[in-house]
Each structure stands twice: as C-alpha cells, then as structure tokens.
C-alpha cells in the first residue's frame, strides 16, 4: 500500500479504491456515508487483500 493511497484512505476513503472497481467504490462510499470509521476500515481491508 503506497503512502498516497493511505493518505486518501484517511481523508476520503472512496477515492483510495476508485481503481478497484465499481463494487468496491460503492461499498466504501455507502460505509463512509454511515460513518467515517467504517469507510476507512473497509478501504484498508480492500487495499490489503490485493491479490
């Protein structure tokens, strides 16, 4: 995980996963609307599960 992605994950989580696909973006966007912490956790999980 690069420093830029980590910074984006903290500031605005959906931007950090915009290249991962529409599903990841939508999930993180909805979770970020529910609260900042769930959005950040989802982004960190998605970025750490890269195959």
Coordinates of C-alpha atoms in Angstrom, one line a residue:
X1 CA 0.0 0.0 0.0
X2 CA 1.5 3.3 -1.0
X3 CA 1.6 6.4 1.1
X4 CA -0.7 8.2 -1.3
X5 CA -3.4 5.5 -1.0
X6 CA -3.0 5.5 2.8
X7 CA -3.5 9.3 2.8
X8 CA -6.5 9.1 0.5
X9 CA -8.0 6.3 2.7
X10 CA -7.8 8.6 5.7
X11 CA -9.0 11.8 4.0
X12 CA -11.7 10.5 1.7
X13 CA -11.9 6.6 1.6
X14 CA -13.8 6.1 -1.7
X15 CA -11.1 7.8 -3.7
X16 CA -8.5 5.3 -2.4
X17 CA -10.3 2.4 -4.1
X18 CA -11.6 4.1 -7.2
X19 CA -9.5 1.8 -9.5
X20 CA -10.5 -1.4 -7.7
X21 CA -13.9 -1.4 -9.4
X22 CA -17.4 -0.1 -9.1
X23 CA -18.4 -2.5 -6.3
X24 CA -15.6 -1.6 -4.0
X25 CA -16.2 2.1 -4.6
X26 CA -19.9 1.8 -3.9
X27 CA -19.4 -0.2 -0.8
X28 CA -16.9 2.2 0.7
X29 CA -19.0 5.2 -0.3
X30 CA -22.0 3.8 1.5
X31 CA -20.0 2.9 4.5
X32 CA -18.4 6.3 4.5
X33 CA -21.9 7.9 4.5
X34 CA -22.7 5.8 7.5
X35 CA -19.6 6.9 9.3
X36 CA -16.0 7.8 8.7
X37 CA -14.6 4.9 10.6
X38 CA -16.4 2.1 8.8
X39 CA -15.4 3.6 5.4
X40 CA -11.7 3.7 6.4
X41 CA -11.8 0.2 7.8
X42 CA -13.4 -1.1 4.5
X43 CA -10.8 0.7 2.4
X44 CA -7.9 -0.7 4.5
X45 CA -9.3 -4.2 4.2
X46 CA -9.8 -3.9 0.4
X47 CA -6.3 -2.5 -0.2
X48 CA -4.7 -5.1 2.0
X49 CA -6.5 -8.0 0.2
X50 CA -4.9 -7.2 -3.2
X51 CA -4.1 -10.5 -5.0

